[in-house]
Short mmCIF file of C-alpha atoms in Angstrom, two decimals:
data_model
loop_
_atom_site.label_atom_id
_atom_site.label_comp_id
_atom_site.label_asym_id
_atom_site.label_seq_id
_atom_site.Cartn_x
_atom_site.Cartn_y
_atom_site.Cartn_z
CA MET A 791 -68.84 -23.07 -20.45
CA GLY A 792 -69.15 -26.60 -19.12
CA LYS A 793 -71.88 -28.43 -17.23
CA TYR A 794 -70.49 -27.50 -13.82
CA PHE A 795 -67.73 -24.95 -14.45
CA GLY A 796 -68.47 -21.53 -15.92
CA THR A 797 -66.02 -18.77 -16.75
CA ASP A 798 -65.41 -18.24 -13.02
CA GLY A 799 -65.39 -21.76 -11.64
CA PHE A 800 -67.95 -24.21 -10.23
CA ARG A 801 -70.42 -22.00 -8.39
CA GLY A 802 -73.70 -22.70 -6.62
CA THR A 803 -75.63 -22.63 -3.37
CA ALA A 804 -73.66 -24.49 -0.72
CA ASN A 805 -74.86 -28.09 -0.27
CA GLU A 806 -77.56 -27.70 -2.91
CA ASN A 807 -76.06 -27.61 -6.40
CA LEU A 808 -72.50 -27.41 -5.04
CA THR A 809 -72.01 -29.96 -2.27
CA ALA A 810 -69.26 -31.20 0.01
CA ASP A 811 -69.23 -34.39 -2.08
CA HIS A 812 -68.57 -32.35 -5.24
CA ALA A 813 -65.58 -30.78 -3.49
CA PHE A 814 -64.24 -34.16 -2.35
CA ARG A 815 -64.49 -35.49 -5.90
CA VAL A 816 -62.83 -32.39 -7.36
CA GLY A 817 -59.97 -33.02 -4.94
CA ARG A 818 -59.86 -36.72 -5.85
CA PHE A 819 -59.57 -35.88 -9.54
CA LEU A 820 -56.96 -33.13 -9.23
CA GLY A 821 -54.76 -35.19 -6.91
CA TRP A 822 -54.93 -38.18 -9.24
CA TYR A 823 -54.59 -36.23 -12.49
CA TYR A 824 -51.49 -34.26 -11.54
CA GLY A 825 -49.97 -37.36 -9.95
CA GLU A 826 -50.56 -39.30 -13.14
CA LEU A 827 -48.97 -36.53 -15.22
CA LYS A 828 -45.90 -36.64 -12.99
CA ARG A 829 -45.63 -40.42 -13.12
CA ARG A 830 -45.85 -40.46 -16.90
CA ASN A 831 -42.97 -37.96 -16.95
CA GLY A 832 -40.84 -40.15 -14.72
CA ASP A 833 -41.48 -38.13 -11.54
CA ASP A 834 -42.71 -40.14 -8.56
CA SER A 835 -43.08 -37.17 -6.18
CA ALA A 836 -46.44 -36.14 -4.77
CA PRO A 837 -48.37 -33.36 -6.56
CA ARG A 838 -48.37 -30.05 -4.64
CA ILE A 839 -51.67 -28.17 -4.67
CA VAL A 840 -52.31 -24.91 -2.82
CA ILE A 841 -55.72 -23.86 -1.47
CA GLY A 842 -57.15 -20.52 -0.37
CA LYS A 843 -60.63 -19.60 0.83
CA ASP A 844 -62.79 -16.58 1.55
CA THR A 845 -64.76 -15.90 4.73
CA ARG A 846 -68.03 -17.74 3.99
CA ARG A 847 -69.16 -20.22 6.62
CA SER A 848 -69.21 -23.02 4.04
CA SER A 849 -65.64 -22.32 2.90
CA TYR A 850 -64.26 -24.43 5.76
CA MET A 851 -66.47 -27.36 4.75
CA PHE A 852 -65.32 -27.16 1.14
CA GLU A 853 -61.68 -26.74 2.18
CA TYR A 854 -61.73 -29.88 4.32
CA SER A 855 -63.59 -31.83 1.61
CA LEU A 856 -61.06 -30.80 -1.03
CA VAL A 857 -58.18 -31.72 1.28
CA GLY A 858 -59.75 -35.12 1.89
CA GLY A 859 -59.99 -35.79 -1.82
CA LEU A 860 -56.52 -34.48 -2.64
CA THR A 861 -54.71 -36.43 0.06
CA ALA A 862 -56.71 -39.59 -0.68
CA SER A 863 -55.39 -39.40 -4.23
CA GLY A 864 -51.81 -38.88 -3.07
CA ALA A 865 -51.43 -35.09 -3.36
CA ASP A 866 -50.04 -32.75 -0.72
CA ALA A 867 -52.44 -29.90 0.12
CA TYR A 868 -50.93 -26.56 1.15
CA LEU A 869 -53.33 -24.26 3.02
CA LEU A 870 -53.17 -20.47 2.67
CA HIS A 871 -56.31 -20.18 4.84
CA VAL A 872 -58.42 -17.01 4.35
CA THR A 873 -56.87 -15.12 1.47
CA THR A 874 -57.66 -13.54 -1.90
CA THR A 875 -58.01 -15.18 -5.30
CA PRO A 876 -55.07 -13.23 -6.77
CA SER A 877 -52.87 -14.34 -3.87
CA VAL A 878 -53.59 -17.98 -4.74
CA ALA A 879 -52.70 -17.27 -8.38
CA TYR A 880 -49.48 -15.54 -7.28
CA VAL A 881 -48.37 -18.29 -4.89
CA THR A 882 -49.23 -21.04 -7.39
CA ARG A 883 -47.07 -19.40 -10.05
CA VAL A 884 -44.15 -18.24 -7.91
CA ASP A 885 -43.80 -21.31 -5.69
CA GLY A 886 -44.12 -23.90 -8.45
CA PHE A 887 -47.36 -25.61 -7.43
CA ASP A 888 -49.03 -28.01 -9.85
CA CYS A 889 -52.27 -26.06 -9.48
CA GLY A 890 -54.18 -23.81 -7.13
CA ILE A 891 -57.72 -23.83 -5.77
CA MET A 892 -59.71 -20.85 -4.50
CA ILE A 893 -62.91 -21.42 -2.56
CA SER A 894 -65.15 -18.42 -3.17
CA ALA A 895 -68.31 -17.21 -4.88
CA SER A 896 -66.82 -13.75 -5.39
CA HIS A 897 -69.54 -11.08 -5.00
CA ASN A 898 -72.40 -13.55 -4.34
CA PRO A 899 -74.22 -13.80 -0.97
CA TYR A 900 -72.72 -15.92 1.82
CA TYR A 901 -74.93 -18.95 1.17
CA ASP A 902 -73.37 -19.40 -2.28
CA ASN A 903 -69.86 -20.69 -2.78
CA GLY A 904 -67.57 -21.78 -5.57
CA ILE A 905 -64.43 -23.63 -6.55
CA LYS A 906 -62.03 -21.76 -8.83
CA LEU A 907 -59.15 -23.69 -10.39
CA ILE A 908 -55.82 -22.12 -11.29
CA ASN A 909 -53.11 -23.76 -13.40
CA GLY A 910 -49.40 -23.86 -12.62
CA ASN A 911 -48.86 -20.55 -14.42
CA GLY A 912 -51.29 -18.77 -12.10
CA GLU A 913 -53.94 -18.57 -14.84
CA LYS A 914 -57.47 -19.92 -15.01
CA MET A 915 -57.43 -23.67 -15.58
CA GLU A 916 -57.29 -24.95 -19.15
CA ASP A 917 -60.58 -26.07 -20.69
CA GLU A 918 -59.23 -29.53 -21.50
CA VAL A 919 -58.57 -30.24 -17.80
CA ILE A 920 -61.99 -28.89 -16.83
CA THR A 921 -63.57 -31.17 -19.45
CA LEU A 922 -61.87 -34.23 -17.94
CA LEU A 923 -62.89 -33.18 -14.43
CA GLU A 924 -66.52 -32.77 -15.44
CA ALA A 925 -66.44 -36.19 -17.13
CA TYR A 926 -65.19 -37.67 -13.85
CA LEU A 927 -67.96 -35.96 -11.88
CA ASP A 928 -70.45 -37.59 -14.27
CA GLY A 929 -68.75 -41.03 -14.06
CA GLU A 930 -67.62 -40.90 -17.68
CA LEU A 931 -63.89 -40.24 -17.43
CA ASP A 932 -61.76 -41.32 -20.39
CA ALA A 933 -58.15 -40.21 -19.93
CA PHE A 934 -54.64 -41.42 -20.62
CA GLY A 935 -55.97 -43.98 -23.10
CA GLN A 936 -58.48 -45.75 -20.85
CA LYS A 937 -61.84 -45.41 -19.14
CA TRP A 938 -61.89 -44.88 -15.38
CA GLN A 939 -64.94 -46.08 -13.46
CA GLU A 940 -63.24 -44.92 -10.27
CA LEU A 941 -59.88 -43.44 -9.46
CA PRO A 942 -57.28 -45.37 -7.44
CA TYR A 943 -56.68 -44.40 -3.84
CA ALA A 944 -53.20 -43.72 -2.51
CA HIS A 945 -51.84 -46.19 0.07
CA ASP A 946 -49.21 -46.31 2.76
CA GLU A 947 -46.56 -43.59 2.39
CA LYS A 948 -48.20 -42.37 -0.84
CA ILE A 949 -51.17 -40.90 1.04
CA GLY A 950 -50.92 -37.13 0.86
CA ARG A 951 -50.34 -34.70 3.71
CA THR A 952 -51.58 -31.24 4.67
CA VAL A 953 -49.16 -28.34 5.08
CA ASP A 954 -49.87 -25.00 6.76
CA TYR A 955 -48.70 -22.46 4.19
CA ILE A 956 -49.64 -19.10 5.65
CA ALA A 957 -46.09 -18.01 4.78
CA GLY A 958 -47.19 -17.96 1.13
CA ARG A 959 -49.93 -15.46 1.90
CA ASN A 960 -47.50 -13.31 3.86
CA ARG A 961 -45.09 -13.33 0.95
CA TYR A 962 -47.88 -12.12 -1.34
CA VAL A 963 -48.51 -9.21 1.05
CA GLY A 964 -44.82 -8.38 0.85
CA TYR A 965 -44.98 -8.52 -2.94
CA LEU A 966 -47.83 -5.99 -3.02
CA ILE A 967 -45.94 -3.67 -0.69
CA SER A 968 -42.88 -3.92 -2.95
CA LEU A 969 -44.97 -2.59 -5.85
CA GLY A 970 -45.67 0.66 -4.03
CA MET A 971 -43.52 3.18 -5.93
CA TYR A 972 -44.52 6.12 -3.73
CA SER A 973 -45.09 6.73 -0.05
CA PHE A 974 -48.74 7.34 0.75
CA ARG A 975 -47.87 9.46 3.76
CA GLY A 976 -50.37 12.28 4.19
CA MET A 977 -53.06 10.48 2.18
CA LYS A 978 -56.32 9.50 3.87
CA ILE A 979 -57.58 6.29 2.26
CA GLY A 980 -60.81 4.36 2.79
CA LEU A 981 -60.99 0.60 2.23
CA ASP A 982 -64.21 -1.43 2.06
CA CYS A 983 -63.20 -5.08 2.45
CA ALA A 984 -66.74 -6.50 1.98
CA ASN A 985 -66.21 -8.64 5.10
CA GLY A 986 -64.35 -10.89 2.69
CA ALA A 987 -60.93 -12.22 1.83
CA SER A 988 -59.14 -8.86 1.83
CA TRP A 989 -60.05 -8.06 5.43
CA ASN A 990 -56.64 -8.98 6.87
CA ILE A 991 -54.50 -8.04 3.83
CA ALA A 992 -55.53 -4.68 2.35
CA LYS A 993 -55.01 -2.57 5.49
CA ALA A 994 -51.60 -4.13 6.11
CA VAL A 995 -50.47 -3.09 2.62
CA PHE A 996 -51.74 0.51 2.86
CA ASP A 997 -50.42 0.93 6.39
CA ALA A 998 -46.98 -0.29 5.30
CA LEU A 999 -46.96 2.30 2.52
CA GLY A 1000 -47.67 5.11 4.97
CA ALA A 1001 -51.35 5.88 4.37
CA GLU A 1002 -53.78 6.98 7.04
CA THR A 1003 -55.99 3.96 6.47
CA HIS A 1004 -59.69 3.89 7.31
CA VAL A 1005 -61.30 0.46 7.00
CA ILE A 1006 -64.95 -0.58 6.93
CA ASN A 1007 -66.58 -4.00 6.59
CA ALA A 1008 -63.55 -5.90 7.86
CA GLU A 1009 -65.24 -7.98 10.58
CA PRO A 1010 -66.26 -11.21 8.82
CA ASN A 1011 -68.51 -13.60 10.73
CA GLY A 1012 -69.19 -16.20 8.04
CA THR A 1013 -72.53 -14.77 6.95
CA ASN A 1014 -71.91 -11.06 6.31
CA ILE A 1015 -69.62 -11.27 3.26
CA ASN A 1016 -70.86 -8.81 0.57
CA ASN A 1017 -73.85 -7.96 2.79
CA ASN A 1018 -74.44 -4.25 2.11
CA ALA A 1019 -70.69 -4.02 1.67
CA GLY A 1020 -67.93 -4.01 -0.91
CA SER A 1021 -67.87 -3.25 -4.62
CA THR A 1022 -71.47 -4.37 -5.19
CA HIS A 1023 -72.68 -1.82 -2.63
CA ILE A 1024 -70.35 1.04 -3.47
CA GLU A 1025 -72.80 3.58 -2.05
CA VAL A 1026 -71.62 2.63 1.47
CA LEU A 1027 -68.05 3.65 0.68
CA GLN A 1028 -69.19 6.77 -1.20
CA LYS A 1029 -70.90 8.05 1.92
CA TYR A 1030 -67.98 7.07 4.15
CA VAL A 1031 -65.38 8.87 1.99
CA VAL A 1032 -67.36 12.12 1.94
CA GLU A 1033 -68.25 12.08 5.64
CA ASN A 1034 -64.63 11.47 6.66
CA GLY A 1035 -62.97 13.79 4.17
CA LEU A 1036 -60.86 11.05 2.58
CA ASP A 1037 -58.68 11.43 -0.52
CA ALA A 1038 -59.84 8.18 -2.11
CA GLY A 1039 -61.71 4.97 -1.38
CA PHE A 1040 -61.33 1.43 -2.69
CA ALA A 1041 -64.01 -1.26 -2.49
CA TYR A 1042 -63.27 -4.95 -3.06
CA ASP A 1043 -65.55 -7.91 -3.67
CA GLY A 1044 -65.64 -11.09 -1.60
CA ASP A 1045 -62.45 -12.64 -2.99
CA ALA A 1046 -60.79 -9.29 -3.85
CA ASP A 1047 -60.13 -10.00 -7.50
CA ARG A 1048 -61.87 -6.77 -8.43
CA CYS A 1049 -61.97 -3.20 -7.21
CA LEU A 1050 -64.18 -0.18 -7.70
CA CYS A 1051 -63.06 3.21 -6.46
CA VAL A 1052 -64.49 6.43 -5.03
CA ASP A 1053 -62.92 9.84 -5.58
CA GLU A 1054 -62.61 12.54 -2.92
CA LYS A 1055 -66.02 13.95 -3.93
CA GLY A 1056 -67.79 10.62 -3.51
CA ASN A 1057 -68.07 9.86 -7.23
CA ILE A 1058 -67.76 6.26 -8.43
CA ILE A 1059 -64.62 5.35 -10.37
CA THR A 1060 -65.63 2.30 -12.44
CA GLY A 1061 -63.46 -0.23 -14.20
CA ASP A 1062 -63.76 1.88 -17.36
CA HIS A 1063 -62.38 4.90 -15.48
CA ILE A 1064 -59.51 2.77 -14.18
CA LEU A 1065 -58.63 1.60 -17.71
CA TYR A 1066 -58.77 5.20 -18.91
CA ILE A 1067 -56.68 6.66 -16.08
CA TYR A 1068 -53.96 4.02 -16.17
CA GLY A 1069 -53.99 3.65 -19.97
CA ARG A 1070 -53.48 7.39 -20.36
CA TYR A 1071 -50.78 7.41 -17.68
CA MET A 1072 -48.84 4.63 -19.42
CA LYS A 1073 -49.30 6.27 -22.84
CA GLU A 1074 -47.89 9.56 -21.54
CA ARG A 1075 -44.83 7.76 -20.17
CA GLY A 1076 -44.26 5.78 -23.38
CA LYS A 1077 -44.87 2.48 -21.59
CA LEU A 1078 -48.20 1.33 -23.06
CA ILE A 1079 -46.87 -1.69 -24.92
CA ASN A 1080 -48.62 -2.20 -28.28
CA ASN A 1081 -50.46 1.06 -27.55
CA THR A 1082 -53.51 -1.10 -26.78
CA VAL A 1083 -55.92 -1.47 -23.87
CA VAL A 1084 -58.18 -4.55 -23.73
CA ALA A 1085 -61.81 -4.06 -22.64
CA THR A 1086 -65.03 -6.02 -23.15
CA ILE A 1087 -68.03 -5.32 -25.33
CA MET A 1088 -69.81 -3.98 -22.22
CA SER A 1089 -67.38 -1.14 -21.58
CA ASN A 1090 -68.98 2.27 -22.05
CA PHE A 1091 -68.94 3.91 -25.48
CA GLY A 1092 -67.38 6.95 -23.82
CA LEU A 1093 -64.26 4.93 -22.97
CA PHE A 1094 -63.67 4.08 -26.61
CA ARG A 1095 -64.22 7.68 -27.72
CA ALA A 1096 -61.76 8.86 -25.07
CA PHE A 1097 -59.16 6.36 -26.28
CA ASP A 1098 -59.72 7.55 -29.85
CA GLU A 1099 -58.97 11.11 -28.75
CA LEU A 1100 -55.79 9.95 -26.99
CA GLY A 1101 -54.64 7.85 -29.93
CA ILE A 1102 -54.84 4.66 -27.87
CA ASN A 1103 -55.95 1.47 -29.64
CA TYR A 1104 -58.37 -0.91 -27.95
CA ALA A 1105 -59.72 -4.43 -28.30
CA LYS A 1106 -63.17 -5.62 -27.25
CA THR A 1107 -63.56 -9.17 -25.98
CA ALA A 1108 -66.55 -11.19 -24.80
CA VAL A 1109 -67.69 -10.49 -21.24
CA GLY A 1110 -65.46 -12.21 -18.68
CA ASP A 1111 -61.98 -11.49 -17.36
CA LYS A 1112 -60.96 -14.91 -18.67
CA TYR A 1113 -61.42 -13.65 -22.24
CA VAL A 1114 -59.69 -10.37 -21.47
CA TYR A 1115 -56.63 -12.20 -20.15
CA GLU A 1116 -56.55 -14.64 -23.07
CA TYR A 1117 -56.47 -11.74 -25.54
CA MET A 1118 -53.81 -9.93 -23.52
CA LYS A 1119 -51.60 -13.02 -23.40
CA GLU A 1120 -51.97 -13.79 -27.11
CA ASN A 1121 -51.29 -10.20 -28.17
CA GLY A 1122 -48.75 -9.02 -25.62
CA CYS A 1123 -50.96 -6.38 -23.97
CA ILE A 1124 -50.23 -5.11 -20.46
CA LEU A 1125 -53.56 -3.57 -19.43
CA GLY A 1126 -57.10 -4.87 -19.69
CA GLY A 1127 -60.27 -5.34 -17.71
CA GLU A 1128 -63.98 -5.02 -17.22
CA GLN A 1129 -66.33 -2.23 -16.21
CA SER A 1130 -67.10 -4.24 -13.04
CA GLY A 1131 -63.56 -3.70 -11.75
CA HIS A 1132 -61.72 -6.85 -12.84
CA ILE A 1133 -58.50 -5.16 -13.97
CA ILE A 1134 -55.45 -7.10 -15.14
CA PHE A 1135 -51.96 -5.62 -15.04
CA SER A 1136 -50.15 -8.44 -16.81
CA LYS A 1137 -46.66 -7.24 -15.87
CA TYR A 1138 -47.50 -7.89 -12.23
CA ALA A 1139 -50.30 -10.48 -12.12
CA SER A 1140 -51.99 -13.18 -14.16
CA THR A 1141 -55.48 -12.41 -12.91
CA GLY A 1142 -57.58 -9.49 -11.75
CA ASP A 1143 -56.31 -8.20 -8.40
CA GLY A 1144 -58.36 -5.64 -6.46
CA ILE A 1145 -55.63 -4.55 -4.05
CA LEU A 1146 -53.09 -4.25 -6.87
CA THR A 1147 -55.61 -2.14 -8.80
CA SER A 1148 -55.96 0.26 -5.87
CA LEU A 1149 -52.17 0.53 -5.60
CA LYS A 1150 -51.93 1.37 -9.31
CA MET A 1151 -54.54 4.11 -8.95
CA MET A 1152 -52.60 5.51 -6.01
CA GLN A 1153 -49.45 5.43 -8.14
CA VAL A 1154 -51.09 7.69 -10.72
CA ILE A 1155 -52.50 10.04 -8.06
CA MET A 1156 -49.09 10.40 -6.39
CA SER A 1157 -47.10 10.61 -9.62
CA LYS A 1158 -49.27 13.24 -11.31
CA LYS A 1159 -50.03 15.10 -8.07
CA GLN A 1160 -53.68 15.34 -9.04
CA LYS A 1161 -56.89 14.56 -7.22
CA PHE A 1162 -58.71 11.37 -8.16
CA SER A 1163 -61.65 13.36 -9.56
CA GLU A 1164 -59.32 15.35 -11.81
CA LEU A 1165 -57.80 12.19 -13.27
CA ALA A 1166 -61.24 10.76 -14.08
CA ALA A 1167 -62.90 13.98 -15.31
CA PRO A 1168 -61.93 13.79 -19.03
CA LEU A 1169 -63.78 10.47 -19.45
CA ILE A 1170 -67.37 11.27 -20.43
CA VAL A 1171 -69.58 8.30 -19.55
CA TYR A 1172 -72.47 7.99 -21.98
CA PRO A 1173 -76.01 7.32 -20.73
CA GLN A 1174 -76.98 3.69 -21.12
CA VAL A 1175 -80.32 1.90 -21.28
CA LEU A 1176 -80.37 -1.89 -21.03
CA GLU A 1177 -83.46 -4.06 -21.32
CA ASN A 1178 -83.50 -7.81 -20.75
CA VAL A 1179 -86.10 -9.52 -22.94
CA ARG A 1180 -87.14 -13.04 -21.93
CA VAL A 1181 -87.55 -15.11 -25.09
CA LYS A 1182 -88.44 -18.64 -26.19
CA ASP A 1183 -85.27 -19.11 -28.25
CA LYS A 1184 -82.32 -16.71 -27.95
CA SER A 1185 -80.72 -17.65 -31.25
CA ALA A 1186 -83.99 -17.48 -33.20
CA ALA A 1187 -84.82 -14.07 -31.78
CA GLN A 1188 -81.45 -12.64 -32.73
CA ALA A 1189 -81.44 -14.25 -36.17
CA ASP A 1190 -84.89 -12.94 -37.12
CA PRO A 1191 -84.42 -10.72 -40.23
CA ASP A 1192 -86.86 -8.10 -38.94
CA VAL A 1193 -85.02 -7.90 -35.61
CA GLN A 1194 -81.72 -7.54 -37.43
CA LYS A 1195 -83.24 -4.84 -39.60
CA ALA A 1196 -84.39 -2.92 -36.51
CA VAL A 1197 -80.91 -3.21 -34.97
CA SER A 1198 -79.29 -1.97 -38.18
CA ALA A 1199 -81.71 0.97 -38.35
CA ALA A 1200 -80.87 1.93 -34.75
CA ALA A 1201 -77.13 1.66 -35.45
CA GLU A 1202 -77.50 3.83 -38.56
CA LYS A 1203 -79.39 6.47 -36.59
CA LEU A 1204 -76.66 6.55 -33.94
CA GLY A 1205 -73.82 6.76 -36.42
CA ASP A 1206 -70.65 7.58 -34.49
CA THR A 1207 -72.54 9.24 -31.61
CA GLY A 1208 -73.34 6.01 -29.75
CA ARG A 1209 -73.81 2.29 -30.18
CA ILE A 1210 -76.33 -0.52 -29.91
CA LEU A 1211 -75.45 -3.97 -28.61
CA VAL A 1212 -77.78 -6.98 -28.75
CA ARG A 1213 -76.47 -10.17 -27.17
CA GLU A 1214 -77.66 -13.39 -25.61
CA SER A 1215 -77.39 -14.05 -21.89
CA GLY A 1216 -74.98 -16.87 -21.12
CA THR A 1217 -77.14 -18.30 -18.32
CA GLU A 1218 -80.78 -17.31 -18.95
CA PRO A 1219 -83.30 -17.42 -21.85
CA VAL A 1220 -82.78 -13.69 -22.28
CA VAL A 1221 -81.71 -11.35 -25.06
CA ARG A 1222 -80.10 -8.15 -23.80
CA VAL A 1223 -80.72 -4.97 -25.79
CA MET A 1224 -78.41 -2.11 -24.82
CA VAL A 1225 -78.00 1.37 -26.29
CA GLU A 1226 -75.50 4.06 -25.33
CA ALA A 1227 -76.00 7.56 -26.72
CA GLU A 1228 -75.53 11.23 -25.89
CA ASN A 1229 -78.79 11.40 -23.94
CA GLU A 1230 -81.07 8.92 -22.24
CA ASP A 1231 -84.13 9.73 -24.36
CA ILE A 1232 -82.37 8.53 -27.50
CA CYS A 1233 -81.23 5.39 -25.66
CA ARG A 1234 -84.78 4.57 -24.57
CA GLU A 1235 -86.26 5.29 -28.00
CA LEU A 1236 -83.86 2.97 -29.82
CA VAL A 1237 -84.05 0.18 -27.23
CA ASN A 1238 -87.84 0.28 -27.55
CA SER A 1239 -87.63 0.16 -31.35
CA VAL A 1240 -85.79 -3.18 -31.18
CA VAL A 1241 -87.66 -4.69 -28.23
CA SER A 1242 -91.03 -3.95 -29.88
CA VAL A 1243 -90.02 -5.93 -32.98
CA ILE A 1244 -88.88 -8.88 -30.84
CA LYS A 1245 -92.30 -8.87 -29.18
CA GLU A 1246 -94.27 -8.32 -32.41
CA LYS A 1247 -92.57 -11.33 -34.03
CA GLY A 1248 -93.71 -13.56 -31.17
CA HIS A 1249 -90.30 -14.34 -29.67
CA THR A 1250 -91.14 -13.36 -26.09
CA VAL A 1251 -92.34 -15.80 -23.47
#
């Protein structure tokens, strides 16, 4: 994680720690950098960079600032307008753009925003490019064998242009529709678009595939994105599905790169359930390449036990869909994701895609002719207790021999009936102590046994 860019881009409160000037300078760097790469390879054409945005009020400000920077550096900026993060990744990859930019703060409130960078392969931007960009933002850029106090401006016919590229978004919609292997005719489906980027895409896809589509939270006004809506407020969709007698419901976040689901009874279908349902489906059909599903260390213990029973192997990565995708790419895996609903189907996409995830769940429902609740029922989700302990020094607290001894004792007591996970927060002075076991009392007892030692040894603030 860099100074400005985390695992999911440069994110902050609009015009506080992420400003219009930051966006202009990001555009200046990207336009110059990709132009310089082209020139050094004997190509004098302008870099082509595609931009999408979600429905936040500040997204327009950041879009125009990025365009100003890109064109000032000689790049052509192609505008997808309001669209999803996975659509930007798709268009960048399929249409041969040098890179893509998504303006979104995902599931955060409307007053936050972010800049996500996507490389020419439709993947999250390489760390080495992010490092150079951050050096430029700090006035310390050293690239291509020299130091750059400021970047050159384009002049005359080399100044970049802006191109309306809504056709790219429409082509992405067509791509999603083409992945529908079954007609959804006769199925009543609820969609919660979080007043975000999926508001004008998701319904079009489900309608085209024949569903009776019921949509909520698809009236964005710039300030209502994620407000009591979408995957972070799944209870809204749960109630809606039950009250309207729907067969399934799908809730997206602000930029629609993740999806949580609701079965016909109103139960939540988490990312772990999605990995289980689709992993099992692919295993049964002999199409689970490498017989491996990629999850993170935060997936529920019950998921791993269920995979053991099915004879499916699994890998556990650090938290973050970036790490899930990196493992999948390196090891040739086709399915991976997070409990939060970032699910990656690498045969079809290079990033998490909420609408694609909902289509894949519908594929299993239609293929197996089972209700959503029946598909999810075999996965037993273990009770979980998580306590965040604010400490003076995260590393010192975890390295304390007495703390390690308490963790080992808890793990020994659990045996193969649960697990304990102690990890540092990536953004706060916090150690997270989490236990999953067959009942909540055991979880609480073992969490307390570790937290009490952390406190007794004087690590807490």
